[in-house]
Short mmCIF file of C-alpha atoms and ligand atoms in Angstrom, two decimals:
data_model
loop_
_atom_site.label_atom_id
_atom_site.label_comp_id
_atom_site.label_asym_id
_atom_site.label_seq_id
_atom_site.Cartn_x
_atom_site.Cartn_y
_atom_site.Cartn_z
CA MET A 1 95.95 45.08 95.57
CA GLU A 2 94.59 47.85 96.94
CA TYR A 3 92.59 49.22 94.20
CA GLN A 4 91.30 47.40 90.88
CA ILE A 5 89.21 47.92 87.90
CA PRO A 6 85.12 47.23 87.60
CA ARG A 7 84.44 43.81 86.75
CA GLY A 8 83.69 44.03 82.59
CA THR A 9 85.85 46.83 82.14
CA TYR A 10 89.31 47.15 80.07
CA ASP A 11 92.31 50.15 79.86
CA ILE A 12 93.62 50.93 76.80
CA LEU A 13 97.50 51.35 77.58
CA PRO A 14 99.79 53.23 75.60
CA ALA A 15 100.76 50.00 73.85
CA GLN A 16 97.73 49.43 72.21
CA SER A 17 96.16 52.83 71.92
CA TYR A 18 97.55 53.18 68.16
CA LYS A 19 95.11 51.12 67.10
CA TRP A 20 92.47 52.18 68.71
CA GLN A 21 93.80 55.84 66.53
CA LYS A 22 93.77 53.49 63.95
CA VAL A 23 90.29 52.31 63.74
CA ILE A 24 88.68 55.07 65.19
CA SER A 25 90.64 57.68 62.62
CA ALA A 26 89.19 55.44 59.96
CA PHE A 27 85.65 55.35 60.69
CA ARG A 28 85.52 59.09 61.17
CA GLU A 29 87.31 59.55 57.49
CA LEU A 30 84.62 56.77 55.66
CA ALA A 31 81.51 58.82 57.33
CA ALA A 32 82.91 62.32 56.29
CA ALA A 33 82.98 60.96 52.76
CA PHE A 34 79.38 59.57 53.19
CA GLY A 35 78.65 63.47 54.13
CA TYR A 36 77.73 62.22 58.08
CA GLN A 37 78.98 64.62 60.54
CA GLU A 38 80.07 63.74 64.30
CA ILE A 39 77.29 64.05 67.51
CA SER A 40 78.00 63.40 71.40
CA THR A 41 75.40 63.25 73.84
CA PRO A 42 76.90 62.61 77.89
CA VAL A 43 77.01 59.14 78.91
CA PHE A 44 74.62 60.09 81.46
CA GLU A 45 70.58 60.33 80.63
CA GLN A 46 66.72 60.63 82.07
CA ALA A 47 66.24 56.81 82.32
CA SER A 48 63.05 56.86 81.01
CA LEU A 49 64.54 57.37 77.71
CA PHE A 50 65.66 54.07 77.21
CA GLU A 51 62.69 52.52 78.88
CA ARG A 52 60.27 54.75 76.94
CA SER A 53 62.75 54.02 73.09
CA SER A 54 64.39 50.67 73.70
CA GLY A 55 62.16 49.00 75.11
CA ASP A 56 60.82 46.49 78.29
CA SER A 57 60.96 43.73 76.84
CA SER A 58 64.55 44.62 75.64
CA ASP A 59 67.09 42.78 78.34
CA VAL A 60 69.76 45.98 77.08
CA VAL A 61 67.12 48.03 79.35
CA LYS A 62 65.20 45.72 82.02
CA LYS A 63 68.29 43.82 82.56
CA GLU A 64 71.51 45.69 82.21
CA MET A 65 70.95 49.47 82.88
CA TYR A 66 73.29 51.18 85.27
CA ARG A 67 70.58 53.12 86.89
CA PHE A 68 70.77 55.63 89.95
CA THR A 69 69.44 58.38 91.16
CA ASP A 70 71.02 61.12 91.77
CA ARG A 71 71.18 63.42 94.72
CA LYS A 72 67.67 65.40 94.16
CA GLY A 73 65.92 61.96 93.83
CA ARG A 74 66.23 62.39 89.77
CA GLU A 75 66.33 58.94 87.88
CA PHE A 76 68.99 58.65 84.99
CA ALA A 77 71.41 55.88 82.99
CA LEU A 78 74.22 55.26 81.85
CA ARG A 79 73.61 55.23 78.08
CA PRO A 80 73.31 51.14 77.39
CA GLU A 81 72.77 52.53 73.64
CA GLY A 82 73.45 55.85 71.14
CA THR A 83 70.21 55.87 69.35
CA ALA A 84 67.57 57.27 71.96
CA PRO A 85 70.08 59.97 72.90
CA VAL A 86 71.01 61.31 69.66
CA VAL A 87 67.37 61.32 68.62
CA ARG A 88 66.39 63.09 71.73
CA SER A 89 69.05 65.45 70.94
CA TYR A 90 67.88 65.57 67.04
CA VAL A 91 64.14 66.43 68.57
CA GLU A 92 64.87 68.64 71.81
CA ASN A 93 67.49 70.66 69.66
CA ARG A 94 65.28 70.91 66.36
CA LEU A 95 67.36 69.60 63.99
CA ASP A 96 64.32 68.99 61.74
CA ILE A 97 63.95 72.87 60.67
CA GLY A 98 64.91 72.98 57.40
CA SER A 99 64.80 70.72 54.05
CA ALA A 100 68.28 68.74 54.96
CA ASN A 101 68.10 65.22 56.31
CA ALA A 102 70.30 64.79 59.61
CA LYS A 103 73.21 62.76 58.96
CA LEU A 104 74.93 61.69 61.90
CA TYR A 105 77.88 59.41 63.39
CA TYR A 106 78.77 58.82 67.04
CA ILE A 107 82.21 57.54 68.57
CA GLY A 108 81.69 56.55 72.51
CA PRO A 109 81.55 54.25 75.72
CA MET A 110 78.18 52.79 76.40
CA PHE A 111 77.08 50.60 79.48
CA ARG A 112 75.75 47.43 79.66
CA TYR A 113 75.59 45.13 82.97
CA ASP A 114 76.56 41.85 80.89
CA ARG A 115 77.78 39.25 82.15
CA PRO A 116 81.98 39.71 80.62
CA GLN A 117 83.64 37.76 78.51
CA ALA A 118 85.72 38.03 75.39
CA GLY A 119 84.06 40.96 73.41
CA ARG A 120 81.50 41.29 75.95
CA TYR A 121 81.81 44.32 78.66
CA ARG A 122 80.16 46.55 81.51
CA GLN A 123 81.69 49.50 79.17
CA PHE A 124 82.30 49.06 75.58
CA TYR A 125 82.88 51.50 73.06
CA GLN A 126 80.50 51.91 70.12
CA TYR A 127 81.30 53.57 66.83
CA GLY A 128 77.70 54.17 65.42
CA ILE A 129 75.63 55.60 62.25
CA GLU A 130 71.64 57.81 62.68
CA PHE A 131 70.25 58.71 59.14
CA ILE A 132 67.38 60.91 60.19
CA GLY A 133 64.94 62.08 57.49
CA SER A 134 63.97 59.62 54.85
CA ASN A 135 62.34 56.41 54.16
CA ASN A 136 64.15 56.19 50.99
CA PRO A 137 65.24 52.13 50.76
CA TYR A 138 68.61 53.96 49.06
CA TYR A 139 69.50 55.52 52.68
CA ASP A 140 69.23 51.73 53.66
CA ALA A 141 71.69 50.71 51.54
CA GLU A 142 73.24 53.97 52.07
CA VAL A 143 74.34 53.45 55.42
CA ILE A 144 74.46 49.57 55.42
CA ALA A 145 77.30 50.54 52.61
CA ILE A 146 79.13 52.51 55.50
CA LEU A 147 79.48 49.38 58.21
CA TRP A 148 80.25 47.28 54.85
CA PHE A 149 82.94 49.59 53.30
CA TYR A 150 84.52 50.53 57.32
CA LEU A 151 84.95 47.04 58.21
CA THR A 152 85.99 45.15 54.74
CA GLY A 153 87.92 48.38 54.44
CA LEU A 154 89.69 47.74 57.43
CA GLY A 155 91.06 44.23 55.62
CA LEU A 156 88.59 42.39 57.48
CA GLN A 157 87.03 39.30 55.05
CA LYS A 158 85.23 36.85 56.78
CA LEU A 159 82.09 38.82 57.14
CA ARG A 160 78.25 37.92 56.79
CA LEU A 161 76.03 40.76 56.24
CA GLU A 162 72.90 39.07 57.29
CA LEU A 163 69.49 41.16 56.68
CA ASN A 164 65.99 40.99 57.41
CA SER A 165 62.10 42.92 57.64
CA VAL A 166 60.85 42.88 61.21
CA GLY A 167 57.66 44.70 59.49
CA CYS A 168 55.84 47.77 60.32
CA PRO A 169 53.65 47.60 63.91
CA LYS A 170 50.55 46.77 61.33
CA CYS A 171 52.29 43.20 60.33
CA SER A 172 53.67 42.56 63.81
CA VAL A 173 50.30 41.90 64.93
CA ASP A 174 49.67 39.33 62.42
CA TYR A 175 53.12 37.65 63.14
CA ASP A 176 52.66 37.39 67.11
CA LYS A 177 49.52 36.49 66.63
CA ALA A 178 50.81 33.49 64.24
CA LEU A 179 54.34 33.10 66.57
CA ARG A 180 51.79 32.82 69.83
CA GLU A 181 49.71 30.23 67.42
CA TYR A 182 53.01 28.04 67.26
CA PHE A 183 54.18 28.27 69.99
CA LYS A 184 51.46 26.92 72.53
CA PRO A 185 51.14 23.86 72.10
CA HIS A 186 54.90 23.79 73.44
CA LEU A 187 54.30 26.76 76.07
CA PRO A 188 55.28 24.26 79.30
CA GLN A 189 58.71 23.08 77.57
CA LEU A 190 60.02 26.55 77.30
CA CYS A 191 62.11 28.16 79.76
CA PRO A 192 61.04 30.75 82.67
CA ASP A 193 62.37 33.77 80.39
CA CYS A 194 60.34 32.34 77.00
CA GLN A 195 57.16 31.54 78.97
CA ILE A 196 57.33 35.73 79.94
CA ARG A 197 58.24 36.65 76.34
CA PHE A 198 55.46 34.36 74.77
CA ASP A 199 53.60 37.01 76.44
CA GLN A 200 55.39 39.99 75.85
CA LYS A 201 56.53 40.04 72.95
CA PRO A 202 56.89 36.68 70.96
CA ARG A 203 59.63 37.86 68.71
CA ARG A 204 62.21 37.30 71.17
CA LEU A 205 61.07 33.50 71.66
CA LEU A 206 62.65 33.41 68.34
CA ASP A 207 66.32 34.75 70.55
CA CYS A 208 66.52 32.31 72.99
CA LYS A 209 69.88 30.41 73.39
CA VAL A 210 68.68 27.66 75.76
CA PRO A 211 68.53 24.26 73.41
CA SER A 212 65.39 22.93 74.07
CA CYS A 213 63.64 25.95 73.41
CA LYS A 214 65.94 26.86 70.85
CA LYS A 215 64.77 24.25 69.14
CA ILE A 216 61.06 24.52 69.38
CA ALA A 217 62.05 27.92 67.73
CA SER A 218 63.30 26.16 64.52
CA GLY A 219 60.33 25.48 63.75
CA ALA A 220 58.18 28.40 64.20
CA PRO A 221 57.31 31.04 60.90
CA SER A 222 59.01 33.34 59.58
CA GLN A 223 58.45 37.14 59.44
CA LEU A 224 58.76 37.34 55.96
CA ASP A 225 55.62 35.87 55.31
CA TYR A 226 53.89 38.42 57.29
CA LEU A 227 54.89 41.43 55.72
CA ASP A 228 52.79 44.00 54.07
CA ALA A 229 52.78 45.00 50.69
CA GLU A 230 53.79 47.64 51.35
CA CYS A 231 56.80 46.74 53.79
CA ARG A 232 57.48 43.69 51.35
CA GLU A 233 58.22 46.45 48.55
CA HIS A 234 60.72 48.42 50.94
CA PHE A 235 62.56 45.51 51.78
CA ALA A 236 62.36 44.25 47.99
CA ALA A 237 63.60 47.72 47.36
CA VAL A 238 66.69 47.47 49.97
CA GLN A 239 68.03 44.44 48.80
CA GLU A 240 68.43 45.64 45.09
CA GLN A 241 69.87 48.80 46.03
CA LEU A 242 72.54 46.71 47.86
CA SER A 243 72.93 45.03 44.79
CA LEU A 244 73.87 47.92 43.05
CA MET A 245 76.32 48.83 45.27
CA GLU A 246 77.76 45.52 45.22
CA ILE A 247 77.24 44.63 48.95
CA PRO A 248 77.48 41.05 49.11
CA PHE A 249 74.31 40.27 51.86
CA VAL A 250 72.14 36.93 52.95
CA ILE A 251 68.65 37.20 54.63
CA ASN A 252 68.11 35.47 57.63
CA PRO A 253 64.46 35.46 58.56
CA ARG A 254 65.51 35.18 62.52
CA ILE A 255 67.65 38.25 62.88
CA VAL A 256 65.67 39.16 66.41
CA ARG A 257 67.66 42.84 67.29
CA GLY A 258 68.01 43.09 71.18
CA LEU A 259 66.58 46.50 71.63
CA ASP A 260 62.63 47.29 70.47
CA TYR A 261 62.63 50.39 67.97
CA TYR A 262 63.09 48.32 65.38
CA THR A 263 61.01 48.77 62.77
CA ASN A 264 61.55 47.08 58.56
CA THR A 265 64.95 46.59 57.77
CA ALA A 266 67.46 45.23 60.01
CA PHE A 267 70.44 43.39 59.72
CA GLU A 268 73.66 42.54 61.52
CA VAL A 269 77.14 41.80 60.29
CA ILE A 270 78.70 38.69 61.79
CA TYR A 271 81.87 37.50 61.67
CA GLU A 272 83.07 34.24 62.05
CA GLY A 273 85.87 33.12 64.33
CA LEU A 274 84.69 35.25 67.51
CA GLY A 275 82.85 32.22 69.15
CA ALA A 276 79.53 33.44 71.23
CA GLN A 277 80.33 36.85 70.14
CA ASN A 278 80.93 36.96 66.56
CA SER A 279 77.64 40.36 65.96
CA LEU A 280 80.41 42.90 64.92
CA ALA A 281 77.80 45.41 64.32
CA GLY A 282 73.90 45.54 64.08
CA GLY A 283 71.27 48.40 63.33
CA GLY A 284 68.14 48.34 60.89
CA ARG A 285 65.14 51.66 60.62
CA TYR A 286 63.03 52.73 64.00
CA ASN A 287 60.79 54.76 62.27
CA ALA A 288 58.15 55.26 64.97
CA LEU A 289 61.38 56.25 67.37
CA LEU A 290 60.95 59.73 67.03
CA GLU A 291 57.27 60.61 67.92
CA GLN A 292 57.43 57.85 70.52
CA ILE A 293 59.46 60.19 72.24
CA GLY A 294 58.64 63.20 71.85
CA GLY A 295 59.25 64.69 68.00
CA LYS A 296 57.09 64.46 64.52
CA SER A 297 56.96 61.33 62.53
CA ILE A 298 60.21 60.94 60.45
CA PRO A 299 61.86 58.09 59.30
CA ALA A 300 64.97 57.26 60.18
CA LEU A 301 67.68 54.48 60.80
CA GLY A 302 71.41 53.73 61.69
CA PHE A 303 73.73 51.33 63.25
CA ALA A 304 76.37 50.84 66.06
CA GLY A 305 79.26 48.67 66.65
CA GLY A 306 81.93 47.76 69.21
CA PHE A 307 85.65 48.79 68.70
CA GLU A 308 86.37 45.43 71.32
CA ARG A 309 85.02 42.86 68.80
CA LEU A 310 86.14 44.41 65.78
CA LEU A 311 89.93 44.66 67.33
CA LEU A 312 89.46 40.80 68.25
CA ALA A 313 88.52 40.75 64.91
CA LEU A 314 91.31 42.34 63.17
CA ASP A 315 94.04 40.30 65.32
CA GLU A 316 91.85 37.28 64.45
CA GLU A 317 92.52 37.97 60.61
CA LYS A 318 96.23 39.26 61.84
CA VAL A 319 95.28 42.50 59.86
CA SER A 320 98.14 44.72 60.79
CA LEU A 321 96.83 48.12 62.01
CA GLY A 322 100.42 49.81 61.59
CA ARG A 323 102.51 50.00 65.14
CA PRO A 324 102.96 52.44 68.09
CA PRO A 325 105.02 55.66 66.62
CA VAL A 326 108.67 55.57 66.70
CA PRO A 327 110.99 58.36 67.10
CA ASP A 328 112.12 60.59 64.20
CA ILE A 329 115.06 61.73 66.31
CA TYR A 330 116.56 60.95 69.51
CA VAL A 331 118.84 63.90 70.84
CA ILE A 332 122.26 62.66 71.60
CA THR A 333 124.36 65.22 73.43
CA MET A 334 128.04 65.48 75.13
CA GLY A 335 128.29 68.09 77.95
CA LYS A 336 125.70 70.77 79.18
CA ALA A 337 126.31 73.49 76.95
CA ALA A 338 125.65 70.85 73.72
CA GLN A 339 122.58 70.37 75.75
CA GLN A 340 121.89 73.84 76.21
CA LEU A 341 122.07 75.05 72.96
CA LEU A 342 120.28 72.04 71.51
CA LEU A 343 117.26 72.77 73.50
CA PRO A 344 115.04 75.37 71.67
CA TYR A 345 115.75 73.39 68.61
CA ILE A 346 114.47 70.58 70.05
CA ASN A 347 111.44 71.91 70.67
CA ARG A 348 111.29 73.86 67.09
CA LEU A 349 111.40 70.80 65.63
CA ARG A 350 108.59 69.13 68.07
CA GLN A 351 106.31 71.95 66.85
CA ALA A 352 107.31 71.74 63.00
CA GLY A 353 105.80 67.79 64.20
CA ILE A 354 109.16 66.23 64.29
CA TYR A 355 108.60 63.39 66.83
CA ALA A 356 112.28 64.06 68.55
CA GLU A 357 112.66 61.63 72.20
CA TYR A 358 115.61 63.36 74.12
CA ASP A 359 116.46 62.18 78.33
CA PRO A 360 118.33 64.85 80.67
CA ASP A 361 118.92 61.89 82.81
CA LYS A 362 121.03 60.08 80.44
CA THR A 363 124.60 61.58 80.31
CA SER A 364 127.06 59.13 78.78
CA PHE A 365 127.28 58.73 75.19
CA LYS A 366 127.05 55.22 75.23
CA ALA A 367 124.18 55.41 77.57
CA GLN A 368 122.35 57.61 74.95
CA LEU A 369 123.31 55.70 71.88
CA LYS A 370 121.70 52.49 73.34
CA ALA A 371 118.33 54.43 74.36
CA ALA A 372 118.53 55.84 70.49
CA ASP A 373 119.09 52.29 69.60
CA ASN A 374 116.17 50.75 71.88
CA SER A 375 113.87 53.90 70.62
CA GLN A 376 114.31 52.50 67.60
CA ALA A 377 114.53 56.22 66.19
CA ARG A 378 115.42 57.18 61.73
CA PHE A 379 117.87 59.15 63.24
CA ALA A 380 120.25 60.00 66.40
CA LEU A 381 120.91 63.79 66.28
CA ILE A 382 124.57 64.32 67.82
CA VAL A 383 125.57 67.46 69.13
CA GLY A 384 129.36 67.03 70.50
CA GLU A 385 132.18 69.42 70.94
CA ASP A 386 132.83 69.84 66.70
CA GLU A 387 129.34 70.73 66.14
CA LEU A 388 128.82 72.73 69.11
CA ALA A 389 131.84 75.03 68.17
CA SER A 390 130.04 74.98 64.06
CA ARG A 391 126.75 75.09 65.92
CA SER A 392 125.63 71.81 63.63
CA VAL A 393 124.98 68.89 64.29
CA VAL A 394 125.53 65.19 63.36
CA LEU A 395 122.67 63.28 62.16
CA LYS A 396 123.17 59.42 61.86
CA ASN A 397 120.73 56.76 60.59
CA LEU A 398 120.70 54.44 62.75
CA GLN A 399 118.74 51.78 60.08
CA ASN A 400 122.13 51.81 57.60
CA GLY A 401 124.93 53.66 60.31
CA GLN A 402 125.05 57.04 57.34
CA GLN A 403 126.36 59.92 59.15
CA GLN A 404 125.68 63.93 58.08
CA THR A 405 126.47 67.29 59.33
CA THR A 406 123.93 70.00 59.10
CA PRO A 407 123.69 73.14 60.47
CA LEU A 408 121.58 74.14 62.95
CA GLU A 409 120.23 77.30 60.83
CA PRO A 410 117.98 77.31 59.19
CA LEU A 411 116.58 74.69 60.53
CA SER A 412 114.55 74.81 57.74
CA GLU A 413 116.73 71.96 56.05
CA LEU A 414 117.14 70.16 58.66
CA ILE A 415 113.27 69.31 59.10
CA ALA A 416 113.43 69.37 54.93
CA ILE A 417 115.85 65.81 55.48
CA LEU A 418 113.52 64.86 58.67
CA LYS A 419 110.51 65.06 57.04
CA GLY A 420 111.95 63.68 53.86
P1 HAM B 501 73.08 46.08 69.49
O1 HAM B 501 72.90 45.47 68.37
O2 HAM B 501 72.29 46.60 70.70
O3 HAM B 501 73.02 47.95 68.53
O4 HAM B 501 74.53 46.62 69.57
C1 HAM B 501 75.86 47.00 68.56
C2 HAM B 501 77.41 46.86 68.75
O5 HAM B 501 77.85 47.23 69.86
C3 HAM B 501 76.85 45.14 68.97
O6 HAM B 501 76.98 44.75 67.99
C4 HAM B 501 78.29 44.78 69.31
O7 HAM B 501 79.39 44.95 68.19
C5 HAM B 501 78.43 45.75 70.29
N1 HAM B 501 78.37 45.39 72.21
C6 HAM B 501 76.77 45.56 72.17
N2 HAM B 501 76.61 45.09 73.65
C7 HAM B 501 78.22 45.10 74.07
C8 HAM B 501 78.95 44.73 74.97
N3 HAM B 501 78.65 44.64 76.15
N4 HAM B 501 80.31 44.63 75.40
C9 HAM B 501 81.16 44.68 73.88
N5 HAM B 501 80.46 45.77 72.31
C10 HAM B 501 78.81 45.41 72.80
C11 HAM B 501 72.78 48.94 69.43
O8 HAM B 501 73.42 49.80 70.42
C12 HAM B 501 72.34 49.81 68.56
N6 HAM B 501 71.85 51.59 69.52
C13 HAM B 501 72.51 50.25 67.37
C14 HAM B 501 71.36 50.97 66.09
C15 HAM B 501 72.06 52.27 66.30
N7 HAM B 501 69.94 50.80 65.68
C16 HAM B 501 70.14 51.78 65.46
N8 HAM B 501 70.94 52.74 65.30
#
């Protein structure tokens, strides 16, 4: 074949698109019920936006970003994630003016030059929430609640919400020091990447997938023992709010998020049964990010999840997402005059929201009836010679074979039957 789809990407084929529509509309509806509004930003941004916000120690930015130079020599990147662009837009459009918090959601493609495998792509679709404006732990729980209710509402059960606090920059200084002290004697045994992590961001040593590093990391000190009083209090309050909202969670002090902007609350939803790519969604607070990219100091938090993994999990748990749409009617005409009579009516039915299939290439009654059966339409709408003379149609219920004759005018009667 001359042309092939780029590695790590995929087509959403028509037979699958109803599943996407279902999970997307479920997210939109739930976000709206919490008062969140949609925001859309471009798929490319200045590369430095991500470098400055998402961090120099994160693989997402260091190794996986699609960077390009445009014709005028400007450096851009396909967005690897949605948070920095949303924050950029918030600052640039002065959404902070007025007293209201910004409650935002987004849906769209992200790009990472990752090693493709099940649940991991180079172009993938995220659903995400960003809440900007308050440090109240209630909002930590609210944002987590949206994620939790979304996933459980779709019917997933094998979910685990993991919660952690990565503290504020002040507590991080002490914690990084403790980690370096712990890892120092093991340095020669660590992988080359971890040697760099040791200098740059020791916290990432906890996230290495190399078995020998993992073993060493298992004895490392816990982040939670290095939180200052304020961060400890915030973390306790988030847990309390989650309990009040009846959202089950487990504390995992080893959650290390892949991006660098997190402060305090960090969380992930894990789905048992997806193999290595078992993180369905993740997020946390990023109280320092707005200031870092040129805005005022305003606290914020959010999460994002990938639709691909979500669909894999739904498949694995055999959750039905409905089925592809089937026609309400399949139109069968006998002869040219019947065709001509019916054409405007077919379109009027479609304008009224009735899904009507019609194929002018099929002319014999037998071929049309067979096509009607194959289409799984609810009704065949048939116009033969008698109906042509009386300007009526025969509606044949294709499930039970029952027939009724109905006049074409007023069309509202036919619409009422079809919608009933
Ligand atoms: P993240 O953990 O990098 O966070 O990604 C969030 C989710 O996106 C993952 O849990 C996973 O479901 C999906 N995902 C990530 N990479 C891939 C990939 N290569 N293929 C398929 N799915 C993928 C963020 O992106 C943050 N912006 C989340 C956030 C929002 N934090 C605060 N606000």
